PDB file of C-alpha atoms and ligand atoms in Angstrom:
ATOM      1  CA  MET A   1       8.099 -57.190 -39.211  1.00  0.00           C
ATOM      2  CA  SER A   2       7.385 -53.798 -40.299  1.00  0.00           C
ATOM      3  CA  GLY A   3       5.515 -54.598 -43.358  1.00  0.00           C
ATOM      4  CA  VAL A   4       7.299 -51.930 -45.252  1.00  0.00           C
ATOM      5  CA  THR A   5      11.063 -53.427 -45.206  1.00  0.00           C
ATOM      6  CA  TYR A   6      12.661 -56.377 -45.034  1.00  0.00           C
ATOM      7  CA  ASP A   7      13.858 -56.590 -40.849  1.00  0.00           C
ATOM      8  CA  TYR A   8      17.425 -57.393 -41.484  1.00  0.00           C
ATOM      9  CA  MET A   9      18.180 -54.501 -43.906  1.00  0.00           C
ATOM     10  CA  GLU A  10      16.176 -52.075 -41.218  1.00  0.00           C
ATOM     11  CA  GLN A  11      18.138 -53.565 -38.409  1.00  0.00           C
ATOM     12  CA  TYR A  12      21.344 -53.364 -40.708  1.00  0.00           C
ATOM     13  CA  ILE A  13      20.820 -49.634 -41.761  1.00  0.00           C
ATOM     14  CA  ARG A  14      19.664 -48.427 -38.139  1.00  0.00           C
ATOM     15  CA  GLY A  15      23.015 -50.437 -37.104  1.00  0.00           C
ATOM     16  CA  LEU A  16      24.690 -47.469 -39.145  1.00  0.00           C
ATOM     17  CA  ILE A  17      23.485 -44.453 -37.429  1.00  0.00           C
ATOM     18  CA  SER A  18      24.775 -43.573 -34.393  1.00  0.00           C
ATOM     19  CA  PRO A  19      23.307 -43.362 -31.203  1.00  0.00           C
ATOM     20  CA  ASN A  20      21.942 -40.058 -30.244  1.00  0.00           C
ATOM     21  CA  GLU A  21      23.758 -38.627 -26.510  1.00  0.00           C
ATOM     22  CA  GLY A  22      22.226 -36.034 -24.379  1.00  0.00           C
ATOM     23  CA  ILE A  23      18.492 -34.437 -24.794  1.00  0.00           C
ATOM     24  CA  LEU A  24      17.602 -37.109 -27.937  1.00  0.00           C
ATOM     25  CA  LYS A  25      18.650 -39.691 -26.066  1.00  0.00           C
ATOM     26  CA  GLU A  26      17.080 -38.313 -22.786  1.00  0.00           C
ATOM     27  CA  LEU A  27      13.970 -38.297 -24.655  1.00  0.00           C
ATOM     28  CA  GLU A  28      14.378 -41.518 -26.656  1.00  0.00           C
ATOM     29  CA  GLU A  29      14.490 -43.485 -23.105  1.00  0.00           C
ATOM     30  CA  TYR A  30      11.486 -41.526 -21.709  1.00  0.00           C
ATOM     31  CA  ALA A  31       9.652 -42.380 -24.941  1.00  0.00           C
ATOM     32  CA  ALA A  32      10.291 -46.137 -25.157  1.00  0.00           C
ATOM     33  CA  ALA A  33       9.581 -46.258 -21.100  1.00  0.00           C
ATOM     34  CA  ASN A  34       6.483 -44.130 -21.476  1.00  0.00           C
ATOM     35  CA  SER A  35       5.054 -46.004 -24.750  1.00  0.00           C
ATOM     36  CA  VAL A  36       4.912 -42.843 -26.801  1.00  0.00           C
ATOM     37  CA  PRO A  37       5.382 -43.133 -30.383  1.00  0.00           C
ATOM     38  CA  ILE A  38       8.266 -41.040 -31.717  1.00  0.00           C
ATOM     39  CA  ILE A  39       9.998 -41.008 -35.565  1.00  0.00           C
ATOM     40  CA  GLN A  40      12.164 -44.127 -35.654  1.00  0.00           C
ATOM     41  CA  LYS A  41      15.666 -44.020 -35.960  1.00  0.00           C
ATOM     42  CA  GLU A  42      16.293 -43.789 -39.687  1.00  0.00           C
ATOM     43  CA  VAL A  43      13.768 -41.287 -40.000  1.00  0.00           C
ATOM     44  CA  GLY A  44      15.438 -39.040 -38.027  1.00  0.00           C
ATOM     45  CA  LYS A  45      18.397 -38.995 -39.830  1.00  0.00           C
ATOM     46  CA  PHE A  46      16.536 -38.812 -42.654  1.00  0.00           C
ATOM     47  CA  LEU A  47      15.000 -35.053 -41.325  1.00  0.00           C
ATOM     48  CA  GLU A  48      18.616 -34.611 -40.140  1.00  0.00           C
ATOM     49  CA  LEU A  49      19.477 -34.642 -43.789  1.00  0.00           C
ATOM     50  CA  MET A  50      16.557 -32.974 -45.577  1.00  0.00           C
ATOM     51  CA  ILE A  51      17.459 -29.980 -42.805  1.00  0.00           C
ATOM     52  CA  ASN A  52      20.941 -29.733 -43.573  1.00  0.00           C
ATOM     53  CA  ILE A  53      20.435 -29.702 -47.165  1.00  0.00           C
ATOM     54  CA  LYS A  54      17.122 -27.401 -47.123  1.00  0.00           C
ATOM     55  CA  LYS A  55      18.045 -24.766 -44.041  1.00  0.00           C
ATOM     56  CA  PRO A  56      14.625 -24.302 -43.637  1.00  0.00           C
ATOM     57  CA  GLY A  57      14.078 -20.797 -41.794  1.00  0.00           C
ATOM     58  CA  ASN A  58      10.568 -21.746 -41.099  1.00  0.00           C
ATOM     59  CA  ILE A  59       9.460 -25.732 -40.009  1.00  0.00           C
ATOM     60  CA  LEU A  60       5.841 -26.732 -39.701  1.00  0.00           C
ATOM     61  CA  GLU A  61       5.355 -29.933 -37.923  1.00  0.00           C
ATOM     62  CA  LEU A  62       1.634 -31.629 -37.177  1.00  0.00           C
ATOM     63  CA  GLY A  63       1.851 -33.965 -34.435  1.00  0.00           C
ATOM     64  CA  THR A  64       4.048 -32.653 -31.690  1.00  0.00           C
ATOM     65  CA  ALA A  65       4.153 -35.821 -29.303  1.00  0.00           C
ATOM     66  CA  ILE A  66       7.070 -35.188 -26.421  1.00  0.00           C
ATOM     67  CA  GLY A  67       8.599 -32.816 -28.773  1.00  0.00           C
ATOM     68  CA  TYR A  68      11.251 -35.443 -29.852  1.00  0.00           C
ATOM     69  CA  SER A  69      11.030 -34.361 -33.575  1.00  0.00           C
ATOM     70  CA  ALA A  70      10.715 -30.770 -32.949  1.00  0.00           C
ATOM     71  CA  ILE A  71      13.812 -30.936 -31.066  1.00  0.00           C
ATOM     72  CA  LEU A  72      15.834 -33.102 -33.021  1.00  0.00           C
ATOM     73  CA  MET A  73      14.739 -30.454 -36.245  1.00  0.00           C
ATOM     74  CA  HIS A  74      15.962 -27.916 -34.510  1.00  0.00           C
ATOM     75  CA  LEU A  75      19.045 -29.077 -33.477  1.00  0.00           C
ATOM     76  CA  SER A  76      19.627 -30.403 -37.209  1.00  0.00           C
ATOM     77  CA  SER A  77      19.405 -26.849 -37.755  1.00  0.00           C
ATOM     78  CA  ASN A  78      22.416 -25.570 -35.118  1.00  0.00           C
ATOM     79  CA  CYS A  79      19.313 -24.135 -33.483  1.00  0.00           C
ATOM     80  CA  LYS A  80      18.774 -22.012 -36.006  1.00  0.00           C
ATOM     81  CA  CYS A  81      14.967 -22.422 -37.619  1.00  0.00           C
ATOM     82  CA  ASN A  82      12.228 -21.641 -36.054  1.00  0.00           C
ATOM     83  CA  ILE A  83       9.717 -24.490 -35.704  1.00  0.00           C
ATOM     84  CA  THR A  84       6.000 -24.534 -35.357  1.00  0.00           C
ATOM     85  CA  THR A  85       4.508 -27.722 -33.846  1.00  0.00           C
ATOM     86  CA  ILE A  86       0.679 -28.745 -33.728  1.00  0.00           C
ATOM     87  CA  GLU A  87      -0.185 -31.216 -30.922  1.00  0.00           C
ATOM     88  CA  ARG A  88      -4.213 -31.509 -29.818  1.00  0.00           C
ATOM     89  CA  ASP A  89      -3.569 -33.758 -26.929  1.00  0.00           C
ATOM     90  CA  LYS A  90      -3.464 -32.070 -23.546  1.00  0.00           C
ATOM     91  CA  ASN A  91      -1.368 -34.332 -21.929  1.00  0.00           C
ATOM     92  CA  MET A  92       1.889 -34.231 -24.680  1.00  0.00           C
ATOM     93  CA  ILE A  93       1.174 -30.942 -24.606  1.00  0.00           C
ATOM     94  CA  GLU A  94       2.310 -30.714 -21.353  1.00  0.00           C
ATOM     95  CA  ILE A  95       4.929 -33.089 -21.270  1.00  0.00           C
ATOM     96  CA  ALA A  96       6.417 -31.466 -24.546  1.00  0.00           C
ATOM     97  CA  LYS A  97       6.179 -27.697 -23.167  1.00  0.00           C
ATOM     98  CA  ASP A  98       8.496 -28.615 -20.198  1.00  0.00           C
ATOM     99  CA  ASN A  99      10.889 -30.468 -22.406  1.00  0.00           C
ATOM    100  CA  ILE A 100      10.985 -27.202 -24.540  1.00  0.00           C
ATOM    101  CA  ASN A 101      11.691 -24.998 -21.921  1.00  0.00           C
ATOM    102  CA  LYS A 102      14.022 -27.198 -20.169  1.00  0.00           C
ATOM    103  CA  TYR A 103      16.351 -27.603 -23.168  1.00  0.00           C
ATOM    104  CA  GLY A 104      15.978 -23.638 -23.534  1.00  0.00           C
ATOM    105  CA  PHE A 105      14.272 -23.794 -26.717  1.00  0.00           C
ATOM    106  CA  SER A 106      10.949 -21.848 -25.960  1.00  0.00           C
ATOM    107  CA  GLU A 107      11.840 -18.914 -28.402  1.00  0.00           C
ATOM    108  CA  LYS A 108      12.220 -21.274 -31.365  1.00  0.00           C
ATOM    109  CA  ILE A 109       9.560 -23.873 -31.085  1.00  0.00           C
ATOM    110  CA  ASN A 110       5.969 -22.581 -30.671  1.00  0.00           C
ATOM    111  CA  ILE A 111       3.419 -25.698 -29.459  1.00  0.00           C
ATOM    112  CA  LEU A 112      -0.262 -24.307 -31.177  1.00  0.00           C
ATOM    113  CA  GLU A 113      -2.625 -26.423 -29.248  1.00  0.00           C
ATOM    114  CA  GLY A 114      -5.472 -27.888 -30.860  1.00  0.00           C
ATOM    115  CA  ASP A 115      -6.649 -30.478 -34.023  1.00  0.00           C
ATOM    116  CA  CYS A 116      -4.715 -30.083 -36.701  1.00  0.00           C
ATOM    117  CA  LEU A 117      -7.555 -29.572 -39.163  1.00  0.00           C
ATOM    118  CA  GLU A 118      -8.677 -26.452 -37.188  1.00  0.00           C
ATOM    119  CA  VAL A 119      -5.516 -25.378 -36.686  1.00  0.00           C
ATOM    120  CA  LEU A 120      -4.322 -25.341 -40.031  1.00  0.00           C
ATOM    121  CA  GLU A 121      -7.655 -23.630 -41.807  1.00  0.00           C
ATOM    122  CA  LYS A 122      -6.879 -20.591 -39.363  1.00  0.00           C
ATOM    123  CA  LEU A 123      -2.674 -20.341 -39.816  1.00  0.00           C
ATOM    124  CA  GLU A 124      -1.203 -18.130 -41.650  1.00  0.00           C
ATOM    125  CA  GLY A 125       2.563 -17.793 -42.748  1.00  0.00           C
ATOM    126  CA  GLN A 126       4.626 -19.488 -45.121  1.00  0.00           C
ATOM    127  CA  PHE A 127       7.100 -22.605 -44.106  1.00  0.00           C
ATOM    128  CA  ASP A 128       9.730 -23.842 -45.661  1.00  0.00           C
ATOM    129  CA  PHE A 129       9.287 -27.239 -44.706  1.00  0.00           C
ATOM    130  CA  ILE A 130       6.556 -29.314 -43.281  1.00  0.00           C
ATOM    131  CA  PHE A 131       6.627 -32.361 -41.383  1.00  0.00           C
ATOM    132  CA  MET A 132       3.154 -34.518 -41.033  1.00  0.00           C
ATOM    133  CA  ASP A 133       3.339 -37.028 -38.703  1.00  0.00           C
ATOM    134  CA  ALA A 134      -0.097 -36.861 -36.389  1.00  0.00           C
ATOM    135  CA  GLY A 135      -3.659 -38.096 -37.995  1.00  0.00           C
ATOM    136  CA  LYS A 136      -2.919 -40.758 -40.024  1.00  0.00           C
ATOM    137  CA  GLY A 137      -6.275 -40.934 -42.021  1.00  0.00           C
ATOM    138  CA  HIS A 138      -6.177 -37.289 -42.348  1.00  0.00           C
ATOM    139  CA  TYR A 139      -3.270 -36.471 -44.342  1.00  0.00           C
ATOM    140  CA  ASN A 140      -5.461 -35.872 -47.401  1.00  0.00           C
ATOM    141  CA  HIS A 141      -7.860 -33.140 -45.758  1.00  0.00           C
ATOM    142  CA  PHE A 142      -4.330 -31.365 -44.389  1.00  0.00           C
ATOM    143  CA  LEU A 143      -2.788 -31.188 -47.785  1.00  0.00           C
ATOM    144  CA  PRO A 144      -4.845 -28.464 -49.628  1.00  0.00           C
ATOM    145  CA  TYR A 145      -3.598 -26.344 -46.498  1.00  0.00           C
ATOM    146  CA  CYS A 146       0.289 -27.409 -46.103  1.00  0.00           C
ATOM    147  CA  LEU A 147       0.136 -26.440 -49.855  1.00  0.00           C
ATOM    148  CA  LYS A 148      -1.504 -22.572 -49.027  1.00  0.00           C
ATOM    149  CA  LEU A 149       1.265 -22.924 -46.373  1.00  0.00           C
ATOM    150  CA  LEU A 150       4.269 -24.275 -48.098  1.00  0.00           C
ATOM    151  CA  SER A 151       6.822 -21.566 -49.508  1.00  0.00           C
ATOM    152  CA  LYS A 152       7.633 -21.738 -53.247  1.00  0.00           C
ATOM    153  CA  ASP A 153      10.318 -24.403 -53.366  1.00  0.00           C
ATOM    154  CA  GLY A 154       9.269 -26.013 -49.990  1.00  0.00           C
ATOM    155  CA  ILE A 155       9.032 -29.474 -49.340  1.00  0.00           C
ATOM    156  CA  ILE A 156       6.407 -31.375 -46.993  1.00  0.00           C
ATOM    157  CA  VAL A 157       7.540 -34.618 -45.331  1.00  0.00           C
ATOM    158  CA  ALA A 158       4.673 -37.182 -44.442  1.00  0.00           C
ATOM    159  CA  ASP A 159       5.453 -39.912 -42.189  1.00  0.00           C
ATOM    160  CA  ASN A 160       3.340 -43.538 -41.937  1.00  0.00           C
ATOM    161  CA  VAL A 161       2.617 -43.283 -45.284  1.00  0.00           C
ATOM    162  CA  LEU A 162       2.920 -47.337 -46.311  1.00  0.00           C
ATOM    163  CA  PHE A 163       1.350 -47.599 -42.902  1.00  0.00           C
ATOM    164  CA  LYS A 164       2.741 -51.196 -41.804  1.00  0.00           C
ATOM    165  CA  GLY A 165       2.824 -52.057 -45.704  1.00  0.00           C
ATOM    166  CA  MET A 166      -1.383 -51.984 -45.276  1.00  0.00           C
ATOM    167  CA  VAL A 167      -1.466 -49.201 -47.869  1.00  0.00           C
ATOM    168  CA  ALA A 168       0.440 -51.906 -50.023  1.00  0.00           C
ATOM    169  CA  SER A 169      -1.260 -54.797 -49.528  1.00  0.00           C
ATOM    170  CA  ARG A 170      -4.420 -56.014 -49.146  1.00  0.00           C
ATOM    171  CA  ASP A 171      -3.049 -59.032 -46.951  1.00  0.00           C
ATOM    172  CA  LEU A 172      -1.639 -56.957 -44.081  1.00  0.00           C
ATOM    173  CA  LEU A 173      -4.798 -54.903 -43.966  1.00  0.00           C
ATOM    174  CA  ILE A 174      -6.440 -54.929 -40.728  1.00  0.00           C
ATOM    175  CA  ARG A 175     -10.159 -54.494 -41.147  1.00  0.00           C
ATOM    176  CA  ARG A 176     -10.767 -51.890 -38.465  1.00  0.00           C
ATOM    177  CA  LYS A 177      -7.772 -49.812 -39.890  1.00  0.00           C
ATOM    178  CA  ILE A 178      -9.570 -49.732 -43.568  1.00  0.00           C
ATOM    179  CA  THR A 179     -10.812 -46.264 -43.574  1.00  0.00           C
ATOM    180  CA  ILE A 180      -7.155 -44.934 -42.629  1.00  0.00           C
ATOM    181  CA  VAL A 181      -6.039 -46.941 -45.602  1.00  0.00           C
ATOM    182  CA  LYS A 182      -8.170 -45.968 -47.999  1.00  0.00           C
ATOM    183  CA  ARG A 183      -7.652 -42.009 -46.703  1.00  0.00           C
ATOM    184  CA  MET A 184      -3.812 -42.512 -46.703  1.00  0.00           C
ATOM    185  CA  LYS A 185      -3.878 -44.066 -50.172  1.00  0.00           C
ATOM    186  CA  THR A 186      -5.754 -41.155 -51.156  1.00  0.00           C
ATOM    187  CA  TYR A 187      -3.198 -38.824 -49.723  1.00  0.00           C
ATOM    188  CA  LEU A 188      -0.535 -40.921 -52.007  1.00  0.00           C
ATOM    189  CA  GLU A 189      -3.026 -40.409 -54.816  1.00  0.00           C
ATOM    190  CA  MET A 190      -3.315 -36.974 -54.601  1.00  0.00           C
ATOM    191  CA  ILE A 191       0.751 -36.015 -54.423  1.00  0.00           C
ATOM    192  CA  SER A 192       1.526 -38.761 -57.129  1.00  0.00           C
ATOM    193  CA  THR A 193      -1.092 -37.342 -59.833  1.00  0.00           C
ATOM    194  CA  ASN A 194      -0.870 -33.325 -59.026  1.00  0.00           C
ATOM    195  CA  ASP A 195       1.133 -32.491 -62.149  1.00  0.00           C
ATOM    196  CA  GLU A 196       2.615 -29.574 -60.241  1.00  0.00           C
ATOM    197  CA  LEU A 197       4.144 -31.280 -57.660  1.00  0.00           C
ATOM    198  CA  ILE A 198       6.609 -33.856 -57.671  1.00  0.00           C
ATOM    199  CA  THR A 199       6.679 -36.840 -54.961  1.00  0.00           C
ATOM    200  CA  SER A 200       8.955 -39.298 -54.274  1.00  0.00           C
ATOM    201  CA  VAL A 201       7.687 -42.415 -51.875  1.00  0.00           C
ATOM    202  CA  ILE A 202      10.697 -44.012 -50.095  1.00  0.00           C
ATOM    203  CA  PRO A 203       9.944 -47.344 -47.892  1.00  0.00           C
ATOM    204  CA  MET A 204      11.773 -46.239 -44.865  1.00  0.00           C
ATOM    205  CA  GLY A 205      10.570 -46.541 -41.330  1.00  0.00           C
ATOM    206  CA  ASP A 206       6.992 -47.135 -41.732  1.00  0.00           C
ATOM    207  CA  GLY A 207       7.070 -45.166 -45.116  1.00  0.00           C
ATOM    208  CA  ILE A 208       7.944 -41.832 -46.017  1.00  0.00           C
ATOM    209  CA  ALA A 209       6.664 -39.180 -49.033  1.00  0.00           C
ATOM    210  CA  VAL A 210       8.484 -36.431 -49.683  1.00  0.00           C
ATOM    211  CA  THR A 211       6.950 -33.723 -52.029  1.00  0.00           C
ATOM    212  CA  THR A 212       8.155 -30.321 -53.748  1.00  0.00           C
ATOM    213  CA  ARG A 213       6.464 -28.089 -56.529  1.00  0.00           C
ATOM    214  CA  ARG A 214       7.738 -28.949 -60.077  1.00  0.00           C
ATOM    215  CA  LEU A 215       9.990 -26.307 -61.184  1.00  0.00           C
ATOM    216  CA  LYS A 216       7.996 -24.212 -63.977  1.00  0.00           C
ATOM    217  CA  SER A 217       9.715 -23.384 -67.328  1.00  0.00           C
TER     218      SER A 217
HETATM  219  C1  SAM B 301       3.341 -39.979 -34.179  1.00  0.00           C
HETATM  220  S1  SAM B 301       2.954 -38.995 -33.029  1.00  0.00           S
HETATM  221  C2  SAM B 301       4.153 -37.483 -33.121  1.00  0.00           C
HETATM  222  C3  SAM B 301       5.419 -38.048 -32.761  1.00  0.00           C
HETATM  223  C4  SAM B 301       6.549 -37.048 -32.995  1.00  0.00           C
HETATM  224  N1  SAM B 301       6.266 -35.972 -34.582  1.00  0.00           N
HETATM  225  C5  SAM B 301       7.837 -37.505 -32.684  1.00  0.00           C
HETATM  226  O1  SAM B 301       8.035 -37.811 -33.331  1.00  0.00           O
HETATM  227  O2  SAM B 301       8.740 -37.099 -31.472  1.00  0.00           O
HETATM  228  C6  SAM B 301       1.423 -37.964 -33.127  1.00  0.00           C
HETATM  229  C7  SAM B 301       0.629 -37.049 -32.305  1.00  0.00           C
HETATM  230  O3  SAM B 301      -0.156 -36.577 -32.776  1.00  0.00           O
HETATM  231  C8  SAM B 301      -1.123 -36.355 -32.092  1.00  0.00           C
HETATM  232  N2  SAM B 301      -2.313 -36.245 -33.111  1.00  0.00           N
HETATM  233  C9  SAM B 301      -3.007 -37.261 -33.679  1.00  0.00           C
HETATM  234  N3  SAM B 301      -3.886 -36.850 -34.341  1.00  0.00           N
HETATM  235  C10 SAM B 301      -3.769 -35.136 -33.963  1.00  0.00           C
HETATM  236  C11 SAM B 301      -4.972 -34.475 -34.729  1.00  0.00           C
HETATM  237  N4  SAM B 301      -5.772 -35.010 -35.467  1.00  0.00           N
HETATM  238  N5  SAM B 301      -4.452 -32.983 -34.397  1.00  0.00           N
HETATM  239  C12 SAM B 301      -3.091 -32.915 -33.560  1.00  0.00           C
HETATM  240  N6  SAM B 301      -2.615 -33.760 -32.713  1.00  0.00           N
HETATM  241  C13 SAM B 301      -2.778 -35.022 -33.391  1.00  0.00           C
HETATM  242  C14 SAM B 301      -1.005 -37.317 -31.222  1.00  0.00           C
HETATM  243  O4  SAM B 301      -1.863 -37.073 -29.934  1.00  0.00           O
HETATM  244  C15 SAM B 301       0.407 -37.449 -31.116  1.00  0.00           C
HETATM  245  O5  SAM B 301       0.691 -37.155 -29.968  1.00  0.00           O
END
């Protein structure tokens, strides 16, 4: 049970999505065989949709792992967008670099090595689309930096915001996850109560939150 939506609903929605071929299929198989957490199928489709609507020139991703979602977002843009992706795990960085080079994306996908918070503190530039998928217990700390880096009409998509349902229900809460859950609630409150932002929380996958700046009159 995902704790976020009904299993039958998840299975039905996933069944509507055609299986990936080629690169993405290979990476999905690698991730499954090596227990690497990558975005869920419906979240991948959602990112593809958002990128087709938004057509971002520059994307920032927090959490590269093996490079699956970075490559998926890059392919979704017809290989037009530039992606900057942050990862701290040396082993993941090596694998992601191999994948990015192997498929010829190294000019468009750049990995920044290090802890997200430390990299974000120093990072400059403007990003039209930011995908948060690292350090669930720190989204609230990442947010001020992400807002500074977000272009005027940019979008932030944060994954895992309902965290197996634990964020919404005490009955599902595991004791050792209390801190992460508290901080995730803080993140959701920050993006939901800030008058300058509009946020929609969607019970898809492990829960996603989509945030943009409110239009000024
Ligand atoms: C869920 S995985 C990312 C999956 C990837 N976005 C995909 O779908 O292909 C999260 C990754 O974030 C990395 N990570 C976690 N906390 C981090 C932090 N504070 N700074 C940098 N990387 C972090 C982990 O090492 C892991 O590889």
